[in-house]
Amino acid sequence: MSARVVLGIESSCDETSAALVRIDGGSLTVLGCTTASQDALHAEYRGVVPEIASRAHLDCIIPVIRRTCESAGLSLHQLNGVAAGHRPGLIGSLLVGLSAAKSLAWALDLPFVGVDHVHAHLVAGLLDQPCLEWPAIGLVASGGHTSLFRMESPHELTLIGATIDDAVGEAFDKGAAILNLGYPGGSRLDECAEAGDPTAIPLPFTRLATLDFSFSGIKTALRLAACSPENAGRTGDLACSFRRVLIAQLIRNISRALDEYPSASVLIGGGVAANRLLRREAATLCADRGVILRIADPRWCTDNAAMIAATGALRIARGEQDGPELAAHPLSALARGHRGKQERTK
Ligand code: KG4
Ligand code: ZN
């Protein structure tokens, strides 16, 4: 099969992104990616304001696509397909990227596919990497999701665990707000934690009997510890202790998933995959267990269109495509209540 180039568009939340990815056999190469961040627009609200986000996507979408093509030295006429993230996300935001992708595909007479953003976070670990060995345990750790999958291939996923309250990225952001580290908080808390002592502040380790996750109790424990006069001025220690118990839960569940579902590899993606401690601990775990670790490059951890283009390219290479009626949806098809529920009772 000859190489194909797919344009991907991501606009699910507060990043407008376009990317070109070449698929050649199983290998996925990023030819160009441009992302316009809206962080500055939302910072004063310490969270994303949907109406501001969708208007900013409208302003940015065409310039971002144009810049991506220019940086890759390709014209739209050299494309073989177009993909857009169509779920999960803010509907007004998703519609901007989805409409742009459908219009381009129609105008250029190219196949169009809609991509599930959660699936794309896993595929991000395959970008610019040698082909992976299957089956794999996949972890998506982002601002909206904390989900564990058994993967037979990039296309066959079964949900085996998910958060029952906050997502881990959300816990990082709330922890950063408690410690007054600013927005977006996860990366700032991670940086601040590097200088702290991980055992200085006792915080509870959450150990559920299933492969599910829970983070809200840890966040409450951090709030109480941060209010205690004896911890005044110990922001580094608080951040470091908090990061330690959040990451310990992710690592524990990957380890237990490997016990339950023997696998050749572990694949990790999502914004929290950029976390320094998670990257170190996952490397140690996988080395101990003799499995391959593929953790998305930090460039492809937080929201970006390269992961959307790659997931779309995998589908288009299989001859799949979606029709113009494909709708935006607020939830992932890979969340509990969709696929995977029956497997969890196994
Ligand atoms: O995947 P992503 O860009 O968006 C969603 O799909 O939700 O993830 C964003 C999340 C935010 O909660 C952010 O605080 C967190 O990823 N994050 C981090 C780090 N970098 C980003 N959390 C912990 N450590 C980091 N280095
Ligand atoms: Zn994301």
XYZ file of C-alpha atoms and ligand atoms in Angstrom:
373
model
C 0.000 0.000 0.000
C 1.460 3.426 -0.914
C 2.025 6.195 1.635
C -0.859 8.531 2.336
C -0.971 12.007 3.871
C -3.896 12.922 6.132
C -4.835 16.348 7.484
C -6.106 16.230 11.077
C -8.021 18.956 12.901
C -8.452 19.230 16.675
C -10.798 21.768 18.296
C -12.447 19.855 21.147
C -11.590 22.275 23.936
C -9.206 25.246 24.069
C -6.585 24.400 21.452
C -7.043 24.963 17.715
C -4.690 22.567 15.993
C -4.035 21.219 12.489
C -1.479 18.580 11.496
C -0.309 16.553 8.533
C 0.653 12.933 9.162
C 2.018 10.422 6.656
C 1.049 6.781 7.075
C 3.289 4.235 5.411
C 2.491 0.640 6.347
C 2.130 0.847 10.145
C 4.423 3.838 10.606
C 3.066 7.300 11.320
C 5.217 10.377 10.657
C 4.301 13.934 11.596
C 5.012 16.256 8.644
C 3.769 19.409 10.354
C 1.602 20.536 13.249
C 0.408 24.006 14.290
C -1.448 24.623 17.542
C -2.974 27.923 18.673
C -3.456 27.867 22.440
C -6.225 29.812 24.141
C -4.663 29.610 27.632
C -4.299 33.395 27.874
C -8.000 33.913 27.036
C -9.226 31.567 29.799
C -6.575 32.180 32.488
C -8.538 34.816 34.411
C -11.467 32.358 34.786
C -9.178 29.447 35.887
C -11.048 27.172 33.466
C -12.292 27.036 29.881
C -15.260 29.286 28.998
C -17.094 27.454 26.158
C -18.388 30.554 24.332
C -14.941 32.196 24.334
C -13.408 28.918 23.146
C -15.672 28.410 20.126
C -15.256 32.015 18.962
C -11.472 31.725 19.231
C -11.545 28.480 17.194
C -13.449 30.300 14.438
C -10.775 33.007 14.306
C -7.881 30.533 14.225
C -8.974 27.521 12.215
C -8.143 28.680 8.669
C -4.795 30.371 9.543
C -3.754 27.257 11.507
C -4.513 24.920 8.578
C -2.710 27.264 6.167
C 0.373 27.516 8.391
C 0.532 23.732 8.778
C 0.533 23.168 5.010
C 3.171 25.872 4.526
C 5.448 24.426 7.228
C 5.204 20.943 5.679
C 5.697 22.347 2.146
C 2.500 20.631 0.962
C -0.619 21.933 -0.750
C -4.140 20.784 0.040
C -4.140 19.012 -3.336
C -1.476 16.592 -2.080
C -3.731 15.248 0.695
C -5.285 11.773 0.702
C -7.811 12.302 3.480
C -9.129 14.603 6.200
C -9.862 13.779 9.860
C -11.372 15.773 12.707
C -11.943 15.071 16.376
C -15.732 14.859 16.676
C -16.045 13.559 20.279
C -15.757 14.106 23.217
C -15.585 17.853 23.827
C -17.431 21.149 23.929
C -20.048 21.035 21.182
C -19.499 24.612 19.953
C -15.749 23.992 19.775
C -15.976 20.557 18.140
C -18.331 21.932 15.470
C -15.737 24.429 14.233
C -13.091 21.785 13.455
C -15.613 19.208 12.297
C -17.277 21.604 9.840
C -13.910 22.740 8.488
C -12.816 19.126 7.946
C -16.054 18.058 6.256
C -16.003 21.116 3.973
C -12.400 20.511 2.934
C -13.014 16.821 2.289
C -16.075 17.645 0.201
C -14.327 20.409 -1.772
C -11.236 18.250 -2.440
C -13.239 15.035 -2.975
C -11.316 13.184 -0.244
C -12.354 10.618 2.359
C -13.352 12.127 5.722
C -13.268 10.407 9.126
C -14.330 11.528 12.581
C -11.962 10.588 15.405
C -12.618 9.913 19.078
C -10.246 12.194 21.001
C -9.664 9.567 23.739
C -8.613 6.996 21.125
C -6.331 9.616 19.574
C -4.525 10.205 22.894
C -3.423 6.539 22.766
C -2.408 6.681 19.102
C -0.203 9.696 20.026
C 2.209 7.141 21.530
C 2.693 5.607 18.047
C 3.746 8.882 16.361
C 7.284 8.956 14.961
C 8.002 5.573 16.615
C 8.766 2.061 15.371
C 5.704 -0.249 15.133
C 4.425 -1.536 18.467
C 3.947 -5.135 19.634
C 0.386 -6.140 20.568
C -1.575 -6.753 22.748
C -0.992 -3.700 24.912
C -2.358 -2.071 28.054
C -3.334 1.511 27.179
C -3.735 4.381 29.661
C -5.310 7.723 28.766
C -4.532 10.228 31.545
C -5.906 13.638 30.611
C -7.902 16.554 31.934
C -11.207 14.860 31.129
C -10.407 11.130 31.242
C -8.515 8.522 33.195
C -9.177 5.285 31.355
C -7.400 1.973 31.120
C -7.749 -0.228 28.040
C -6.824 -3.669 26.868
C -5.740 -3.176 23.224
C -5.465 -6.028 20.719
C -4.377 -3.548 18.032
C -4.622 0.230 17.503
C -8.270 -0.331 16.494
C -9.512 -2.891 19.037
C -9.940 -1.406 22.507
C -11.752 -2.700 25.570
C -12.242 -0.436 28.578
C -11.019 -2.241 31.715
C -10.921 0.652 34.210
C -11.931 4.310 34.522
C -12.181 7.062 37.098
C -15.254 7.048 39.307
C -14.935 10.768 40.118
C -12.328 13.311 38.900
C -9.946 12.719 36.016
C -6.293 12.715 37.083
C -5.530 15.885 35.079
C -8.495 17.558 36.755
C -7.047 16.517 40.152
C -3.683 18.046 39.147
C -5.434 21.267 38.103
C -7.489 21.449 41.308
C -4.372 20.681 43.371
C -2.525 23.489 41.592
C -5.412 25.869 42.346
C -5.298 24.871 46.062
C -1.547 25.613 46.071
C -2.045 28.872 44.119
C 0.204 27.748 41.275
C -1.948 29.274 38.530
C -3.675 27.918 35.410
C -3.182 25.542 33.611
C -2.006 23.848 36.744
C -0.804 20.315 35.969
C 2.532 21.226 34.421
C 3.201 23.932 37.043
C 2.485 21.527 39.911
C 4.760 18.952 38.253
C 7.570 21.498 38.014
C 7.085 22.688 41.610
C 7.046 19.043 42.838
C 10.526 18.368 41.437
C 12.065 20.417 44.287
C 9.938 18.858 47.071
C 10.105 15.807 49.326
C 7.554 13.128 48.265
C 7.162 11.704 51.779
C 7.081 15.005 53.676
C 3.281 15.322 53.869
C 1.247 12.162 54.554
C -1.565 11.916 51.996
C -3.783 8.839 51.477
C -3.036 6.258 48.781
C -6.284 5.228 47.076
C -6.416 1.499 46.385
C -9.676 0.372 44.780
C -10.318 -3.368 44.402
C -11.147 -2.950 40.694
C -9.018 -1.380 37.939
C -10.964 1.870 38.436
C -9.475 5.122 39.749
C -10.579 7.691 42.346
C -8.863 11.035 42.923
C -11.326 13.290 44.731
C -10.420 12.087 48.271
C -6.744 12.864 47.652
C -7.652 16.357 46.523
C -9.651 16.931 49.732
C -6.693 15.630 51.805
C -4.412 18.111 50.012
C -6.827 20.949 50.768
C -6.779 20.061 54.491
C -2.973 19.676 54.552
C -2.513 23.011 52.740
C -4.697 24.789 55.346
C -2.732 23.371 58.263
C -0.461 26.042 59.860
C 2.402 23.541 60.211
C 2.553 23.201 56.403
C 2.676 26.946 55.705
C 5.332 27.768 53.110
C 5.872 24.095 52.171
C 4.390 24.335 48.651
C 7.114 22.160 47.085
C 6.585 19.360 49.638
C 2.785 19.559 49.290
C 3.015 19.431 45.480
C 5.509 16.582 45.568
C 3.503 14.479 48.053
C 0.294 15.099 46.096
C 1.912 14.156 42.769
C 3.327 10.994 44.360
C -0.059 9.596 45.455
C -1.803 10.507 42.179
C 0.870 8.863 40.049
C 1.113 5.834 42.384
C -2.509 5.023 41.599
C -1.898 5.141 37.832
C 1.178 2.915 38.119
C -0.559 0.458 40.465
C -3.439 -0.030 38.031
C -1.159 -0.478 35.015
C 0.744 -3.103 36.993
C -2.462 -4.911 38.011
C -3.770 -4.733 34.446
C -0.543 -6.412 33.259
C -1.156 -9.200 35.820
C -4.709 -9.688 34.640
C -4.102 -9.265 30.890
C -0.580 -10.382 29.937
C 0.618 -7.924 27.289
C 3.679 -7.145 25.175
C 3.494 -3.367 25.630
C 2.172 -0.436 27.606
C 0.921 2.644 25.736
C 0.327 5.928 27.611
C -1.093 9.217 26.327
C -3.006 12.334 27.401
C -1.838 15.579 29.011
C -0.741 13.882 32.248
C 1.560 11.583 30.228
C 3.874 14.639 30.155
C 4.279 14.301 33.930
C 7.900 13.717 34.844
C 7.201 11.302 37.701
C 4.752 9.238 35.633
C 7.340 8.923 32.852
C 10.054 7.796 35.298
C 7.801 5.356 37.186
C 6.308 3.875 34.006
C 9.815 3.300 32.614
C 10.834 1.472 35.815
C 7.660 -0.640 35.881
C 7.944 -1.681 32.233
C 11.652 -2.498 32.562
C 10.876 -4.671 35.629
C 8.035 -6.438 33.816
C 9.944 -6.870 30.549
C 7.330 -5.072 28.444
C 7.785 -2.317 25.862
C 6.774 1.179 27.024
C 5.450 3.647 24.480
C 4.579 6.929 26.144
C 3.620 9.822 23.884
C 6.391 12.342 23.245
C 5.706 15.423 25.449
C 4.839 17.376 22.244
C 1.960 14.966 21.572
C 0.667 14.532 25.161
C -1.556 17.589 25.487
C -4.210 18.231 22.861
C -2.858 18.356 19.318
C -4.004 17.530 15.810
C -1.129 15.132 15.028
C -2.823 12.441 17.112
C -6.130 13.125 15.316
C -4.475 12.939 11.873
C -2.710 9.686 12.859
C -5.891 8.023 14.150
C -7.733 9.174 11.036
C -4.899 7.905 8.824
C -5.103 4.444 10.442
C -8.841 4.309 9.686
C -8.534 5.685 6.151
C -5.751 3.160 5.422
C -8.267 0.434 6.327
C -10.699 1.838 3.759
C -13.011 3.367 6.385
C -14.750 6.729 6.074
C -17.623 8.666 7.634
C -20.443 10.531 5.938
C -21.184 14.269 6.082
C -23.957 13.563 8.618
C -21.434 12.613 11.337
C -22.332 14.693 14.417
C -20.301 16.225 17.223
C -20.861 14.458 20.563
C -19.984 15.597 24.114
C -18.930 12.101 25.295
C -16.354 9.590 24.137
C -17.588 6.337 22.608
C -14.885 4.691 24.734
C -16.353 5.865 28.044
C -18.215 3.566 30.400
C -21.778 2.995 29.296
C -20.644 2.634 25.701
C -18.281 -0.133 24.570
C -16.435 -2.246 27.126
C -19.042 -2.435 29.866
C -19.661 -6.160 29.521
C -15.903 -6.873 29.539
C -15.531 -5.144 32.906
C -17.735 -7.732 34.622
C -15.448 -10.514 33.402
O -5.004 15.749 27.156
P -5.192 17.136 27.570
O -4.430 18.212 26.847
O -6.682 17.576 27.544
C -7.760 16.720 27.719
O -8.072 15.931 26.801
O -8.324 16.787 28.831
O -4.821 17.184 29.112
C -4.771 18.359 29.825
C -4.492 17.988 31.259
C -4.656 19.167 32.201
O -5.428 18.743 33.299
C -3.226 19.490 32.589
O -3.127 20.060 33.861
C -2.588 18.115 32.550
O -3.134 17.515 31.409
N -1.122 18.177 32.438
C -0.291 17.683 33.379
C 1.032 17.942 32.924
N 0.951 18.579 31.718
C -0.383 18.706 31.444
N -0.551 17.060 34.537
C 0.504 16.665 35.274
N 1.796 16.879 34.909
C 2.094 17.513 33.752
N 3.387 17.719 33.404
Zn -7.120 15.665 25.293
